[in-house]
XYZ file of C-alpha atoms in Angstrom:
357
model
C -5.813 -17.663 22.774
C -5.407 -13.914 22.279
C -4.531 -12.834 18.739
C -1.920 -10.291 19.736
C -1.787 -8.812 16.222
C -5.376 -7.727 16.691
C -4.742 -5.575 19.771
C -4.381 -1.812 19.503
C -1.698 -0.314 21.726
C -4.146 0.667 24.516
C -5.658 -2.827 24.337
C -2.220 -4.432 24.516
C -1.280 -2.220 27.450
C -4.420 -3.245 29.365
C -3.727 -6.889 28.566
C -0.127 -6.685 29.792
C -0.928 -4.692 32.940
C -4.351 -5.970 34.008
C -4.350 -9.567 32.772
C -0.667 -10.428 33.108
C 0.262 -8.123 36.018
C 3.256 -6.577 34.259
C 4.467 -2.950 34.198
C 3.315 -0.675 31.387
C 6.702 -0.414 29.705
C 6.507 -4.102 28.798
C 3.624 -3.323 26.446
C 5.800 -0.892 24.496
C 8.524 -3.529 24.243
C 6.160 -6.192 22.926
C 4.525 -3.706 20.549
C 7.863 -2.703 19.051
C 8.970 -6.309 18.657
C 5.846 -7.043 16.642
C 5.418 -3.947 14.495
C 9.010 -2.725 14.122
C 11.186 -5.811 14.516
C 8.710 -8.271 12.970
C 8.998 -10.907 15.695
C 7.151 -14.090 14.804
C 7.472 -15.662 18.263
C 7.586 -14.430 21.841
C 10.931 -16.180 22.336
C 12.470 -13.727 19.866
C 11.699 -10.800 22.195
C 15.068 -10.929 23.916
C 14.743 -7.824 26.107
C 11.410 -9.019 27.511
C 11.684 -11.066 30.723
C 11.590 -14.838 30.354
C 8.664 -14.928 32.761
C 6.557 -12.642 30.573
C 7.568 -14.467 27.419
C 6.405 -17.725 28.971
C 3.087 -16.160 30.050
C 2.506 -14.720 26.610
C 3.153 -18.088 24.973
C 0.499 -19.638 27.212
C -2.311 -17.172 26.488
C -1.487 -15.382 23.236
C -0.200 -16.077 19.743
C 1.332 -14.361 16.735
C -0.327 -15.802 13.643
C 0.773 -14.423 10.304
C -0.991 -15.381 7.081
C 0.573 -18.009 4.870
C 1.797 -16.933 1.444
C 0.058 -19.348 -0.928
C 1.301 -17.926 -4.219
C 3.382 -15.001 -5.448
C 2.882 -13.693 -8.964
C 5.352 -11.226 -10.426
C 4.426 -8.884 -13.243
C 6.711 -7.808 -16.049
C 6.642 -4.315 -14.489
C 7.849 -5.598 -11.091
C 4.460 -5.601 -9.369
C 3.921 -8.544 -7.038
C 0.561 -10.035 -6.101
C 0.503 -12.138 -2.946
C -2.289 -14.600 -2.302
C -2.527 -15.058 1.458
C -4.307 -17.722 3.474
C -5.663 -16.504 6.807
C -5.995 -18.653 9.908
C -9.525 -19.824 9.008
C -8.502 -20.753 5.475
C -9.952 -17.632 3.851
C -7.923 -16.288 0.948
C -7.126 -12.643 0.300
C -4.876 -10.787 -2.121
C -2.510 -7.887 -1.527
C -0.341 -6.116 -4.100
C 3.185 -4.686 -3.816
C 3.660 -1.767 -6.219
C 7.251 -0.627 -6.822
C 8.332 2.652 -8.357
C 11.584 4.559 -8.750
C 12.001 7.996 -7.219
C 13.729 10.925 -8.914
C 16.847 10.136 -6.886
C 16.855 6.559 -8.167
C 15.668 5.066 -4.894
C 13.077 2.307 -4.913
C 9.774 3.270 -3.323
C 6.960 0.878 -2.770
C 3.252 1.286 -2.198
C 1.079 -1.555 -1.011
C -2.545 -2.149 -1.873
C -4.279 -3.848 1.062
C -7.643 -5.571 1.383
C -10.209 -4.963 4.112
C -12.789 -7.672 3.404
C -12.921 -11.178 1.985
C -14.973 -10.522 -1.127
C -17.208 -7.486 -1.490
C -20.909 -6.830 -1.149
C -21.066 -3.883 -3.566
C -21.169 -5.898 -6.792
C -19.823 -3.198 -9.111
C -20.230 -4.572 -12.616
C -16.648 -3.895 -13.726
C -14.908 -5.401 -10.680
C -13.706 -8.989 -10.332
C -13.858 -8.829 -6.528
C -17.556 -8.042 -6.804
C -18.195 -11.395 -8.493
C -17.085 -13.176 -5.304
C -19.881 -11.722 -3.238
C -19.286 -10.858 0.402
C -17.710 -13.552 2.581
C -16.649 -11.752 5.758
C -14.949 -8.711 7.236
C -11.267 -8.824 8.050
C -10.030 -7.970 11.535
C -7.604 -5.101 12.078
C -4.894 -7.674 12.754
C -5.602 -9.445 9.465
C -5.538 -6.142 7.587
C -2.185 -5.195 9.115
C -0.714 -8.671 8.748
C -0.703 -8.036 4.990
C 1.750 -5.201 5.605
C 3.876 -7.297 7.966
C 4.137 -10.136 5.452
C 5.081 -7.730 2.662
C 7.708 -5.979 4.785
C 9.214 -9.274 5.869
C 9.286 -10.492 2.273
C 11.113 -7.324 1.205
C 13.455 -7.283 4.213
C 11.945 -3.907 5.063
C 12.890 -3.377 8.713
C 13.975 0.254 8.574
C 11.876 2.504 10.789
C 13.129 5.936 9.685
C 13.066 5.283 5.920
C 11.008 2.168 5.198
C 10.801 0.783 1.684
C 7.016 0.560 1.819
C 6.191 4.248 1.878
C 2.484 4.371 1.084
C -0.554 2.227 1.806
C -3.774 2.266 -0.182
C -6.937 0.562 1.060
C -7.951 -0.257 -2.501
C -7.786 -4.041 -2.459
C -10.629 -6.474 -1.926
C -13.658 -5.094 -0.109
C -15.269 -1.779 0.812
C -13.374 -0.329 3.807
C -16.292 1.719 5.110
C -18.463 -1.390 5.341
C -15.823 -2.644 7.774
C -15.451 0.707 9.502
C -14.634 -0.477 13.019
C -11.767 -2.751 12.003
C -10.520 -0.358 9.324
C -10.382 2.443 11.916
C -8.585 0.218 14.428
C -6.057 -0.734 11.740
C -5.461 2.942 10.892
C -4.927 3.791 14.560
C -2.356 1.011 14.819
C -0.594 2.116 11.624
C -0.335 5.700 12.916
C 1.168 4.712 16.278
C 4.634 6.234 16.694
C 6.051 3.177 18.458
C 4.844 0.867 15.708
C 4.990 1.211 11.936
C 4.496 4.969 12.363
C 2.783 5.724 9.051
C 1.804 9.334 8.550
C -1.870 9.792 7.656
C -0.574 11.548 4.537
C 0.846 8.227 3.349
C -2.367 6.253 3.766
C -5.354 6.451 1.450
C -8.713 4.816 2.094
C -10.817 4.307 -1.012
C -14.601 4.038 -0.902
C -17.279 3.803 -3.572
C -19.378 6.118 -1.418
C -20.867 4.739 1.780
C -22.887 7.243 3.763
C -22.372 5.543 7.122
C -18.763 6.061 8.135
C -17.657 8.689 5.639
C -17.827 11.551 8.088
C -16.279 9.415 10.837
C -13.274 8.724 8.615
C -12.868 12.438 7.910
C -13.150 13.432 11.542
C -10.552 10.817 12.553
C -7.828 12.410 10.418
C -6.213 8.977 10.100
C -5.975 8.802 6.311
C -6.634 10.574 3.032
C -9.877 9.862 1.206
C -10.332 8.516 -2.311
C -13.792 8.145 -3.830
C -14.486 5.683 -6.632
C -16.770 7.758 -8.830
C -16.689 6.064 -12.263
C -19.730 7.927 -13.603
C -20.553 11.638 -14.018
C -24.294 11.322 -13.386
C -26.704 9.326 -11.253
C -28.329 7.326 -14.073
C -25.056 5.947 -15.431
C -23.718 5.298 -11.929
C -26.831 3.270 -11.141
C -26.152 1.064 -14.175
C -22.508 0.277 -13.485
C -22.454 0.627 -9.670
C -26.042 -0.195 -8.664
C -25.480 -0.664 -4.929
C -23.180 2.330 -4.520
C -25.755 4.410 -6.383
C -28.305 3.768 -3.637
C -26.777 6.885 -2.118
C -27.667 9.472 -4.738
C -24.696 11.083 -6.433
C -25.961 14.572 -5.592
C -26.120 13.664 -1.900
C -22.638 12.097 -2.019
C -21.163 15.229 -3.564
C -22.958 17.489 -1.085
C -21.425 15.491 1.751
C -17.973 15.691 0.181
C -18.289 19.472 -0.095
C -18.242 19.632 3.710
C -15.741 16.806 4.229
C -13.082 17.902 6.763
C -9.759 18.610 5.055
C -6.549 19.899 6.569
C -4.297 22.437 4.878
C -2.999 21.079 1.553
C -5.285 18.057 1.762
C -7.650 17.118 -1.030
C -10.066 14.376 -2.000
C -8.957 12.041 -4.762
C -11.573 10.896 -7.251
C -11.012 7.625 -9.069
C -12.616 7.369 -12.502
C -12.401 4.114 -14.439
C -12.694 4.698 -18.171
C -14.930 2.044 -19.745
C -14.754 1.958 -23.524
C -17.878 3.478 -25.061
C -19.661 3.654 -21.711
C -18.349 6.619 -19.705
C -15.404 7.879 -21.749
C -17.027 10.170 -24.285
C -16.716 13.987 -24.497
C -20.155 14.570 -22.966
C -19.120 12.461 -19.982
C -15.932 14.491 -19.563
C -17.871 17.760 -19.536
C -20.340 16.414 -16.966
C -17.494 15.073 -14.845
C -15.633 18.387 -14.870
C -18.730 20.182 -13.615
C -19.292 17.555 -10.923
C -15.800 17.377 -9.390
C -15.260 21.136 -9.509
C -17.618 21.323 -6.519
C -14.947 19.766 -4.281
C -11.316 20.469 -3.467
C -9.814 17.464 -5.143
C -7.916 15.838 -7.951
C -8.956 13.219 -10.456
C -7.211 9.946 -11.229
C -8.200 8.448 -14.564
C -7.753 4.706 -14.935
C -8.110 2.805 -18.193
C -10.302 -0.275 -17.731
C -8.456 -3.528 -17.100
C -10.178 -6.574 -18.620
C -11.750 -8.833 -15.991
C -13.362 -12.249 -15.996
C -16.791 -10.705 -16.540
C -15.784 -9.207 -19.918
C -18.784 -6.878 -19.786
C -16.669 -3.936 -20.880
C -13.776 -3.084 -23.145
C -10.784 -0.822 -22.665
C -11.038 2.765 -23.951
C -9.112 3.735 -27.053
C -6.046 5.948 -26.723
C -7.789 8.599 -28.782
C -10.792 8.649 -26.437
C -8.527 8.817 -23.380
C -6.604 11.762 -24.820
C -9.768 13.618 -25.798
C -11.251 12.987 -22.335
C -8.131 14.350 -20.634
C -8.004 17.458 -22.815
C -11.591 18.390 -21.981
C -10.916 18.048 -18.246
C -7.757 20.139 -18.477
C -9.570 22.807 -20.474
C -12.105 23.029 -17.629
C -9.351 23.521 -15.050
C -9.644 20.024 -13.553
C -6.454 18.429 -12.237
C -6.605 15.042 -13.956
C -3.874 12.433 -14.144
C -3.971 9.201 -16.125
C -2.808 6.656 -13.607
C -0.660 3.921 -15.063
C -2.106 0.518 -14.302
C 0.421 -1.914 -12.920
C 0.284 -5.683 -12.781
C -2.290 -6.168 -15.533
C -0.589 -9.325 -16.781
C -1.053 -10.985 -13.368
C -4.534 -9.558 -12.721
C -3.232 -7.263 -9.987
C -4.494 -3.984 -11.436
C -7.514 -1.956 -10.370
C -10.666 -4.081 -10.324
C -8.881 -7.363 -10.990
C -8.365 -8.762 -7.485
C -10.234 -11.959 -6.790
C -9.367 -14.959 -4.634
C -11.007 -18.242 -5.564
C -10.778 -20.764 -2.752
C -12.243 -23.615 -4.753
C -9.903 -22.960 -7.647
C -6.839 -22.799 -5.415
C -7.884 -25.941 -3.553
C -8.313 -27.715 -6.842
C -4.847 -26.632 -7.959
C -3.336 -28.155 -4.822
C -5.051 -31.555 -5.225
């Protein structure tokens, strides 16, 4: 059976025309039913001929992940644990905020892999190890499930405004499927996300970084977390295999459009990378690139290797960066009480199975 959620528009068009012998316009109809109208069955596609609907039901399927649990934070953040068709579990996070006009705006943090191979010492996902890559359809199904849960079926002004590939996994280690998912998100007859509303976060993978930039499909965020190579090698040993100097040299030539910038993510670990000397090193490092800096206070994880920074250290760190002309913003962590904040995502199949028995 064809997983129709995993077909890009050109692939769907070839399937409809070449395999099913239907005119091209039928592909656009089916595509819109899936990605705009959230159809969960071919029978729901009422303006598609009965003959085609019957053919599709014979050879293809629409399989959405099952919502296993929903946890709601005191700040309104929701963490969804999803079960994919093979039983693998993955988490996605719905992040609400209120605009200046009082309207509710939502960002979604999506995962690109089951587990992660990078093993960063501060990250709960890293303790899972790498299980497998997600397909483009599985990546996008997280967005479909969230939109359906929120009743978000408005095309012109959707509730989910921004997507961040900052969930479980390293997107650039799943470059092919991540790129296919971005192409599908950008399609004007589908969910029609502007590249400006999508951010792909990487800890710094040499293979694929330039390809992402050349595609123009999303903004780039780089998880830096250390101002020098030695410290980065201690807290992010696998990411540090690509020397920090080489990473920064590559970012200096990263293709950026007008008004675009690179976002640097810097997790403040109490007593580890949050001291004044670290701030001065960091300011010198990031000033080489057109970018901005997001500071994130460490969220306790199951590893408990680190502690949160003190408010005084955070303030002193910020002041040094500002004094050096670095655009730095302390990003408010959401969903800490449900382990939905940065570095806290982790799905435990054995634990969940045990809870069900």
